[in-house]
Tab-separated table of C-alpha atoms in Angstrom:
chain	number	residue	atom	x	y	z
A	156	SER	CA	11.544	-7.000	21.172
A	157	VAL	CA	9.317	-8.877	23.648
A	158	LEU	CA	9.500	-5.905	26.022
A	159	HIS	CA	8.607	-3.446	23.254
A	160	THR	CA	5.712	-5.628	22.126
A	161	ARG	CA	4.362	-5.730	25.682
A	162	LEU	CA	4.728	-1.937	26.040
A	163	VAL	CA	2.870	-1.300	22.766
A	164	LEU	CA	0.073	-3.694	23.763
A	165	GLU	CA	-0.282	-2.004	27.157
A	166	LYS	CA	-0.375	1.436	25.520
A	167	LEU	CA	-2.988	0.368	22.983
A	168	LYS	CA	-5.157	-1.122	25.733
A	169	SER	CA	-4.784	2.022	27.885
A	170	LEU	CA	-6.003	4.075	24.902
A	171	GLY	CA	-9.106	1.899	24.614
A	172	PHE	CA	-8.081	-0.308	21.687
A	173	LEU	CA	-9.065	-3.962	21.691
A	174	VAL	CA	-6.207	-6.184	20.525
A	175	ASN	CA	-7.200	-9.515	19.005
A	176	PRO	CA	-4.274	-11.901	19.655
A	177	ALA	CA	-5.549	-14.355	17.013
A	178	LYS	CA	-5.284	-11.653	14.322
A	179	SER	CA	-2.045	-10.174	15.620
A	180	SER	CA	1.551	-11.067	14.856
A	181	LEU	CA	3.256	-10.507	18.187
A	182	GLU	CA	6.521	-12.297	17.437
A	183	PRO	CA	9.172	-10.659	15.231
A	184	THR	CA	9.200	-12.199	11.756
A	185	GLN	CA	10.811	-11.591	8.379
A	186	ARG	CA	8.028	-13.310	6.434
A	187	LEU	CA	4.365	-12.459	6.735
A	188	ASP	CA	1.181	-13.098	4.747
A	189	HIS	CA	-1.023	-10.014	5.003
A	190	LEU	CA	-3.841	-8.562	2.899
A	191	GLY	CA	-3.411	-11.208	0.203
A	192	PHE	CA	0.332	-10.729	-0.230
A	193	HIS	CA	3.481	-12.404	1.073
A	194	PHE	CA	5.953	-9.918	2.563
A	195	ASN	CA	9.586	-11.028	2.869
A	196	THR	CA	11.788	-8.459	4.593
A	197	ARG	CA	14.876	-10.666	4.313
A	198	LYS	CA	14.735	-10.527	0.494
A	199	MET	CA	12.810	-7.216	0.505
A	200	THR	CA	10.109	-8.617	-1.780
A	201	LEU	CA	6.347	-8.621	-2.088
A	202	SER	CA	4.684	-11.581	-3.808
A	203	VAL	CA	1.334	-13.275	-4.321
A	204	PRO	CA	0.981	-16.438	-2.175
A	205	GLY	CA	1.175	-19.778	-4.009
A	206	LYS	CA	-2.510	-20.631	-3.497
A	207	LYS	CA	-3.603	-17.411	-5.195
A	208	VAL	CA	-1.187	-18.015	-8.074
A	209	ARG	CA	-2.564	-21.540	-8.491
A	210	ASP	CA	-6.188	-20.294	-8.365
A	211	LEU	CA	-5.546	-17.542	-10.936
A	212	ARG	CA	-3.808	-19.935	-13.327
A	213	ARG	CA	-6.606	-22.492	-12.901
A	214	GLU	CA	-9.285	-19.868	-13.582
A	215	ALA	CA	-7.448	-18.598	-16.692
A	216	SER	CA	-7.101	-22.182	-17.972
A	217	LYS	CA	-10.807	-22.830	-17.468
A	218	ILE	CA	-11.823	-19.721	-19.451
A	219	LEU	CA	-9.267	-20.447	-22.189
A	220	LYS	CA	-10.329	-24.084	-22.551
A	221	LYS	CA	-14.032	-23.244	-22.889
A	222	GLY	CA	-13.435	-20.324	-25.272
A	223	TYR	CA	-16.235	-18.348	-23.661
A	224	THR	CA	-17.293	-17.258	-20.189
A	225	THR	CA	-19.933	-15.206	-18.449
A	226	LEU	CA	-19.458	-11.477	-18.072
A	227	ARG	CA	-19.454	-12.020	-14.293
A	228	ALA	CA	-16.650	-14.633	-14.456
A	229	LEU	CA	-14.604	-12.464	-16.835
A	230	THR	CA	-14.963	-9.433	-14.577
A	231	SER	CA	-14.079	-11.536	-11.540
A	232	PHE	CA	-10.902	-12.833	-13.181
A	233	ILE	CA	-9.882	-9.325	-14.258
A	234	GLY	CA	-10.380	-8.043	-10.700
A	235	LYS	CA	-8.302	-10.841	-9.191
A	236	ALA	CA	-5.562	-10.350	-11.778
A	237	MET	CA	-5.484	-6.574	-11.256
A	238	ALA	CA	-5.278	-7.085	-7.481
A	239	THR	CA	-1.829	-8.631	-8.011
A	240	THR	CA	-0.419	-5.433	-9.582
A	241	SER	CA	1.719	-4.564	-6.541
A	242	ALA	CA	3.540	-7.903	-6.758
A	243	VAL	CA	3.291	-8.787	-10.459
A	244	PHE	CA	4.843	-5.986	-12.519
A	245	PRO	CA	3.090	-6.608	-15.889
A	246	ALA	CA	-0.343	-7.425	-14.387
A	247	ARG	CA	-2.036	-4.281	-15.719
A	248	LEU	CA	-0.534	-4.726	-19.169
A	249	MET	CA	-1.551	-8.375	-19.341
A	250	THR	CA	-5.213	-7.644	-18.599
A	251	ARG	CA	-5.736	-4.892	-21.190
A	252	ASN	CA	-7.225	-7.208	-23.823
A	253	LEU	CA	-9.470	-8.845	-21.237
A	254	LEU	CA	-10.656	-5.387	-20.143
A	255	GLN	CA	-11.292	-4.415	-23.754
A	256	LEU	CA	-13.332	-7.598	-24.245
A	257	LYS	CA	-15.398	-6.847	-21.136
A	258	ASN	CA	-15.927	-3.186	-22.061
A	259	ASN	CA	-16.943	-4.086	-25.630
A	260	ALA	CA	-19.443	-6.645	-24.347
A	261	ILE	CA	-20.990	-4.032	-22.072
A	262	ARG	CA	-21.031	-1.314	-24.773
A	263	LEU	CA	-22.501	-3.422	-27.573
A	264	ARG	CA	-25.633	-4.442	-25.745
A	265	GLU	CA	-27.443	-4.070	-22.493
A	266	ALA	CA	-25.300	-6.690	-20.854
A	267	SER	CA	-26.314	-8.920	-17.996
A	268	TRP	CA	-23.814	-10.555	-15.632
A	269	THR	CA	-24.981	-13.953	-16.887
A	270	ASP	CA	-24.432	-13.140	-20.597
A	271	HIS	CA	-21.837	-15.278	-22.337
A	272	VAL	CA	-18.808	-13.585	-23.873
A	273	SER	CA	-16.721	-15.287	-26.553
A	274	VAL	CA	-13.008	-14.907	-25.777
A	275	SER	CA	-11.189	-12.960	-28.508
A	276	ARG	CA	-7.762	-13.943	-29.868
A	277	ALA	CA	-6.085	-11.055	-28.014
A	278	ALA	CA	-7.854	-11.967	-24.750
A	279	ARG	CA	-6.698	-15.582	-25.199
A	280	ASP	CA	-3.122	-14.257	-25.425
A	281	ASP	CA	-3.607	-12.490	-22.075
A	282	LEU	CA	-4.995	-15.665	-20.504
A	283	ARG	CA	-2.056	-17.684	-21.820
A	284	TRP	CA	0.318	-15.169	-20.250
A	285	TRP	CA	-1.352	-15.649	-16.842
A	286	ILE	CA	-1.119	-19.424	-17.206
A	287	HIS	CA	2.494	-19.647	-18.408
A	288	ASN	CA	4.270	-16.568	-16.984
A	289	LEU	CA	2.659	-15.659	-13.659
A	290	LYS	CA	5.036	-17.791	-11.586
A	291	GLU	CA	8.192	-16.221	-13.012
A	292	TRP	CA	6.870	-12.642	-12.749
A	293	ASN	CA	5.506	-13.089	-9.222
A	294	GLY	CA	7.512	-10.997	-6.759
A	295	THR	CA	8.521	-7.358	-6.740
A	296	SER	CA	11.576	-6.033	-4.952
A	297	TRP	CA	11.282	-2.956	-2.762
A	298	VAL	CA	14.933	-2.172	-3.378
A	299	GLN	CA	15.488	-0.280	-6.602
A	300	SER	CA	18.320	-1.397	-8.852
A	301	PRO	CA	20.931	1.284	-9.485
A	302	THR	CA	20.598	3.140	-12.766
A	303	GLU	CA	22.810	1.546	-15.406
A	304	LEU	CA	22.674	4.256	-18.041
A	305	GLU	CA	21.107	7.691	-18.322
A	306	VAL	CA	19.898	8.818	-21.737
A	307	PHE	CA	18.681	12.369	-22.370
A	308	ILE	CA	16.686	13.062	-25.541
A	309	ASP	CA	15.036	16.213	-26.828
A	310	ALA	CA	13.470	17.222	-30.109
A	311	SER	CA	11.801	20.218	-31.682
A	312	ASP	CA	10.639	21.370	-35.116
A	313	SER	CA	14.166	22.610	-35.837
A	314	GLY	CA	16.254	19.617	-34.645
A	315	TRP	CA	16.985	16.899	-32.136
A	316	GLY	CA	19.685	15.883	-29.661
A	317	VAL	CA	20.793	12.883	-27.626
A	318	VAL	CA	23.230	12.749	-24.702
A	319	ILE	CA	24.517	9.429	-23.349
A	320	GLY	CA	27.235	9.841	-20.741
A	321	GLU	CA	29.882	12.042	-22.364
A	322	GLN	CA	28.697	11.429	-25.955
A	323	THR	CA	26.278	13.726	-27.782
A	324	TRP	CA	24.505	13.527	-31.115
A	325	SER	CA	22.400	16.227	-32.655
A	326	CYS	CA	20.953	17.461	-35.906
A	327	SER	CA	19.481	20.856	-36.800
């Protein structure tokens, strides 16, 4: 691997590329932090680094405790939460009420980034999820689990049908 690394570096340099050793990972590794994510090729997982998890949970707690926030802070939290989507499966789902709160605040008036927004009950539920569940949901496997059961369903105005394995049910 050292030989291949040297050959690639030489080729890149011969093509006119500048290689920054400080920003390069030139030793083989199975764990790497890159672009805000932690890659683990031993476990085949992608996760959000601990510091980002801690910062997100802290920010959610701060908004929840106050009961209101600025439109800028709300939008910032939503952006950070949505950025975790690749590693935190329910991230998009658990920001929908926060997005609705932000969109309503913008729609109802000519909003300024410094305007205060009162956190709705549904948005508080989203914030609580980020505080209490982010750690356990952090980490997505690249390896798909095998399908356990295939279910086929179809319906029309004249009937319906279901097939599970060798069993079928229908009604006309």
